[in-house]
Short mmCIF file of C-alpha atoms in Angstrom, two decimals:
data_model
loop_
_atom_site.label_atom_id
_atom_site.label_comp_id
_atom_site.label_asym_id
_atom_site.label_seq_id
_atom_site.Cartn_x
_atom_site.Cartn_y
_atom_site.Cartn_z
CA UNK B 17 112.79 100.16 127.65
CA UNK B 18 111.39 96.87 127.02
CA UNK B 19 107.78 96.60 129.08
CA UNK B 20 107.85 93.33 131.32
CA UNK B 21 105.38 90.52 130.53
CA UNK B 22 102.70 92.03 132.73
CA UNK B 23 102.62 95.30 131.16
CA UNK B 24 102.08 94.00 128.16
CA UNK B 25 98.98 91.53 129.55
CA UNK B 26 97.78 94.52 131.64
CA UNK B 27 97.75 96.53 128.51
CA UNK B 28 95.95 94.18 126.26
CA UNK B 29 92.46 95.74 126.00
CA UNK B 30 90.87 92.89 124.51
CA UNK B 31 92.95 89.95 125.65
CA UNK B 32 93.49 90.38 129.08
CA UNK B 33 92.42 87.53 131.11
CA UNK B 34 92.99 85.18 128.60
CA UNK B 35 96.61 85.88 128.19
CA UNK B 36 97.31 85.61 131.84
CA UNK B 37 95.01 82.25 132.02
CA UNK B 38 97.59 80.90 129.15
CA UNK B 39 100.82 82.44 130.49
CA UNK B 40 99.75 80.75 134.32
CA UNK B 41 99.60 77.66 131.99
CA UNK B 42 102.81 77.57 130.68
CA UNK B 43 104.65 78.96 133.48
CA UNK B 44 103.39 75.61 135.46
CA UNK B 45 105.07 73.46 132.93
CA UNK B 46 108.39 75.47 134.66
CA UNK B 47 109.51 77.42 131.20
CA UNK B 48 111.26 80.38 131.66
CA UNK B 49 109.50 83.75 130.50
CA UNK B 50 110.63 86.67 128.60
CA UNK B 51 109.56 89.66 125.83
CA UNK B 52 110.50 88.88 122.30
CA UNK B 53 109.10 90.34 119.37
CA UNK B 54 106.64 92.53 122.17
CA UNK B 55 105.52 89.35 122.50
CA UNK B 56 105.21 86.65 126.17
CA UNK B 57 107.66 84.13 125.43
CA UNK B 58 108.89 80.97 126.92
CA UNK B 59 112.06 78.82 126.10
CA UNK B 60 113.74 75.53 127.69
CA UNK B 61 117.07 75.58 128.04
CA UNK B 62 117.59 78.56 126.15
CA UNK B 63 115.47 77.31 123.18
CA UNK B 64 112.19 79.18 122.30
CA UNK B 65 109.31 76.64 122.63
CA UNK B 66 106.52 79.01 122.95
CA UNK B 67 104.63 82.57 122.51
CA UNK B 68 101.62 83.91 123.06
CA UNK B 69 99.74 86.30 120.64
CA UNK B 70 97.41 89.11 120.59
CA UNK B 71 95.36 89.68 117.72
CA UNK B 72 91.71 91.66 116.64
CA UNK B 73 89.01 88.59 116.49
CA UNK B 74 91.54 85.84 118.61
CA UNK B 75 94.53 84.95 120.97
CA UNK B 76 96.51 82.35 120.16
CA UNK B 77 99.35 80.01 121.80
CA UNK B 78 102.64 78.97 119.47
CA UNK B 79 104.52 76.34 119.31
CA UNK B 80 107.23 76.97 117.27
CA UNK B 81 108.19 73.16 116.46
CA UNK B 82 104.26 72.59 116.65
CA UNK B 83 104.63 70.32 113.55
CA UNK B 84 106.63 67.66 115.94
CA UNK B 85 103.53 67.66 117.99
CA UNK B 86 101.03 64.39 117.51
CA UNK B 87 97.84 66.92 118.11
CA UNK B 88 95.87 63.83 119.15
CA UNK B 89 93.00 66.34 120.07
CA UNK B 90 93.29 67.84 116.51
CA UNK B 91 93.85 71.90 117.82
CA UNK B 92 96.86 72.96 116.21
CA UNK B 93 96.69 74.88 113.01
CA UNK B 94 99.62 76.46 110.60
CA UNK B 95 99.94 80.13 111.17
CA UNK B 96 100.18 80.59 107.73
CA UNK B 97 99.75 78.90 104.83
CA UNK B 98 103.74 79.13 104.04
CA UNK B 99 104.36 78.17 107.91
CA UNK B 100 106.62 75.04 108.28
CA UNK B 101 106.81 74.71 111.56
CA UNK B 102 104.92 76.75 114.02
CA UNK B 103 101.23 75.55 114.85
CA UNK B 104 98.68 77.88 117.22
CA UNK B 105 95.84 77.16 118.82
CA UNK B 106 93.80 80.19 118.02
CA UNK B 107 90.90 81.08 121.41
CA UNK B 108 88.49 83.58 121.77
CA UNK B 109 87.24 83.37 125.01
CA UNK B 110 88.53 82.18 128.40
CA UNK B 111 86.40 79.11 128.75
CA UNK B 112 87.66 77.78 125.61
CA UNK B 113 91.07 78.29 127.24
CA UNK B 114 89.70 77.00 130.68
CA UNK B 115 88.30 73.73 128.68
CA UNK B 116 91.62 73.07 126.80
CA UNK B 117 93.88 73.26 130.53
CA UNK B 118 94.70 70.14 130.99
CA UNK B 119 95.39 69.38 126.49
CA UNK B 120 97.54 72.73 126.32
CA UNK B 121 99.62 71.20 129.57
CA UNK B 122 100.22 67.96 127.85
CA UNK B 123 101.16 69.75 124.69
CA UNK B 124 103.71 71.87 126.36
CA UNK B 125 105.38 68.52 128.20
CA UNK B 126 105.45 67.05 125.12
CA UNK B 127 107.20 69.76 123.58
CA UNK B 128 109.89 70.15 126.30
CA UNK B 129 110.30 66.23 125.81
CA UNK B 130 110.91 66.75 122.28
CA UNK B 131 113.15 69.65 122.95
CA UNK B 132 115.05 67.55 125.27
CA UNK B 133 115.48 64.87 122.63
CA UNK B 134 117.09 66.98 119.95
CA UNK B 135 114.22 66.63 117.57
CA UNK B 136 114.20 69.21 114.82
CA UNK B 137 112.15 69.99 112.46
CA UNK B 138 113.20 68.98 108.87
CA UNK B 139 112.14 72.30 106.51
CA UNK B 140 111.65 71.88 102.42
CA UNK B 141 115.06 73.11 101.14
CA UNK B 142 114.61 75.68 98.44
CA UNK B 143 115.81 72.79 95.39
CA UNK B 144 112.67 71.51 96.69
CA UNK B 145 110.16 74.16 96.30
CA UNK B 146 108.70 74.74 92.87
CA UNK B 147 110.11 77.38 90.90
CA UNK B 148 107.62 79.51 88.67
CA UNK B 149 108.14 78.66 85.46
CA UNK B 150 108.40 82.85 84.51
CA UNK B 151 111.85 82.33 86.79
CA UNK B 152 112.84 79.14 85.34
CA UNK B 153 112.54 80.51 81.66
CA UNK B 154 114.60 83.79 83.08
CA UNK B 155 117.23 81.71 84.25
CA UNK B 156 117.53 79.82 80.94
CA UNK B 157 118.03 82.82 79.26
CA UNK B 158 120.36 84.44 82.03
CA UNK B 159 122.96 82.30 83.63
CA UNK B 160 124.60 85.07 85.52
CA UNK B 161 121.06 85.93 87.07
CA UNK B 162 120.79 82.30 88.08
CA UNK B 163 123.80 82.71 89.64
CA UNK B 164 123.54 85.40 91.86
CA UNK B 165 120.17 84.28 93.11
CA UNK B 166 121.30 80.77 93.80
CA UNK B 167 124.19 82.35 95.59
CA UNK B 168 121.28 84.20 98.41
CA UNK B 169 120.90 82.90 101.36
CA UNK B 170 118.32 80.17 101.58
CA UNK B 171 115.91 82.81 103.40
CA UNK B 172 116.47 85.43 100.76
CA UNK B 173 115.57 83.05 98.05
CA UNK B 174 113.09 81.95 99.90
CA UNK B 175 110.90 85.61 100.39
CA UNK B 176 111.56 86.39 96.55
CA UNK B 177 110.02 82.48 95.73
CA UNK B 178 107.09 83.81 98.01
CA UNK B 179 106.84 87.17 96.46
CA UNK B 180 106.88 85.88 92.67
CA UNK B 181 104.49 82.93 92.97
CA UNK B 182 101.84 85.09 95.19
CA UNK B 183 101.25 86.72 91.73
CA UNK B 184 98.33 85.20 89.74
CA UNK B 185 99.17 86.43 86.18
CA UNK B 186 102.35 85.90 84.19
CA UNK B 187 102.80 89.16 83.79
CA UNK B 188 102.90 90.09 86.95
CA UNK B 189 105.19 87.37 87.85
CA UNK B 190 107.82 88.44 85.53
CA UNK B 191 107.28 92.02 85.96
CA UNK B 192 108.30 91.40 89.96
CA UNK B 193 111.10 89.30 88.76
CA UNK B 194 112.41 91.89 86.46
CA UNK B 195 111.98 94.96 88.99
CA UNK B 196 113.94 92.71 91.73
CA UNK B 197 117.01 91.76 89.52
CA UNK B 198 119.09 94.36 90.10
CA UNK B 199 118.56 93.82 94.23
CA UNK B 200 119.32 89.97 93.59
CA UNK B 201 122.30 91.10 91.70
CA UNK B 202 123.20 93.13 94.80
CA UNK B 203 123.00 90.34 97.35
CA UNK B 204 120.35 92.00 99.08
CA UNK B 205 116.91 90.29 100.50
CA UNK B 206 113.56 91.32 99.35
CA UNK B 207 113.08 93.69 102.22
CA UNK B 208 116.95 95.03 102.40
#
């Protein structure tokens, strides 16, 4: 059985009071709360705008479409350094929370107006992410390889592009590329 929101704040050894400081802050902006990915969630309307997250040295607060946001007090950050959309405000202590209140509130309004407008975020397509040049020179010399990984879904492509380029040598890069045909030939993802 799924644990409830409050399990999973009750349960938090090192997160606690901070978690239920930032889910009392969100739940006043009137979003609706649920457990996704073990995580506190909140949505408008059905659409995920927020979730909160647990982690060894911080907590943090998500806003998926966090790129729409103006950040006028500069406390957003990318997740990730492939992230294209979903900013966090990383905290490690309640009084940095506590401090923030009345920011994080504005943020959140902001994002349900947003939300409420339609705006979506606009993602790089894969024809415009660079290709290593290992792949490009594969696909010259295999058309039918081209093929079939052109013909993945733009997620799929997207997790091998990751995968190949977070090599440093060429070697490396063509080795993974090599090892992974015959799963690209398949259809299948990188973690299928």
């Amino acid at each position: 059985m799924k644990p409830t929101v409050e399990e999973l704040i009750t349960k938090n050894k090192n997160w606690k009071e901070e978690l239920s400081k930032l889910r009392s802050i969100v739940l006043d902006c009137g979003l609706t709360e649920e457990v996704k990915w073990y995580q506190p969630c909140y949505s408008f309307n059905g659409s995920n705008l927020i979730i909160l997250g647990s982690f060894k040295d911080f907590c943090t607060l998500s806003f998926f479409k966090g790129v729409l946001l103006k950040d006028e007090h500069k406390i957003l950050e990318f997740a990730g350094q492939n992230t294209q959309s979903a900013k966090i405000v990383k905290f490690t202590n309640l009084h940095q929370i506590i401090g923030l209140e009345s920011v994080l509130k504005d943020y959140i309004k902001e994002m349900i107006a947003l939300e409420k407008s339609g705006a979506k975020v606009t993602f790089k397509t894969i024809e415009e992410q660079k290709l290593p040049e290992e792949l490009e020179e594969i696909f010259s010399q295999d058309k039918d390889f081209e093929k079939a990984f052109k013909s993945l879904t733009p997620g799929r492509q997207r997790a091998y592009l990751l995968h190949f380029s977070s090599a440093k040598q060429s070697r490396t890069r063509i080795s993974r590329i090599e090892k992974l045909k015959p799963k690209i030939f398949e259809g299948k993802g990188l973690n299928d």
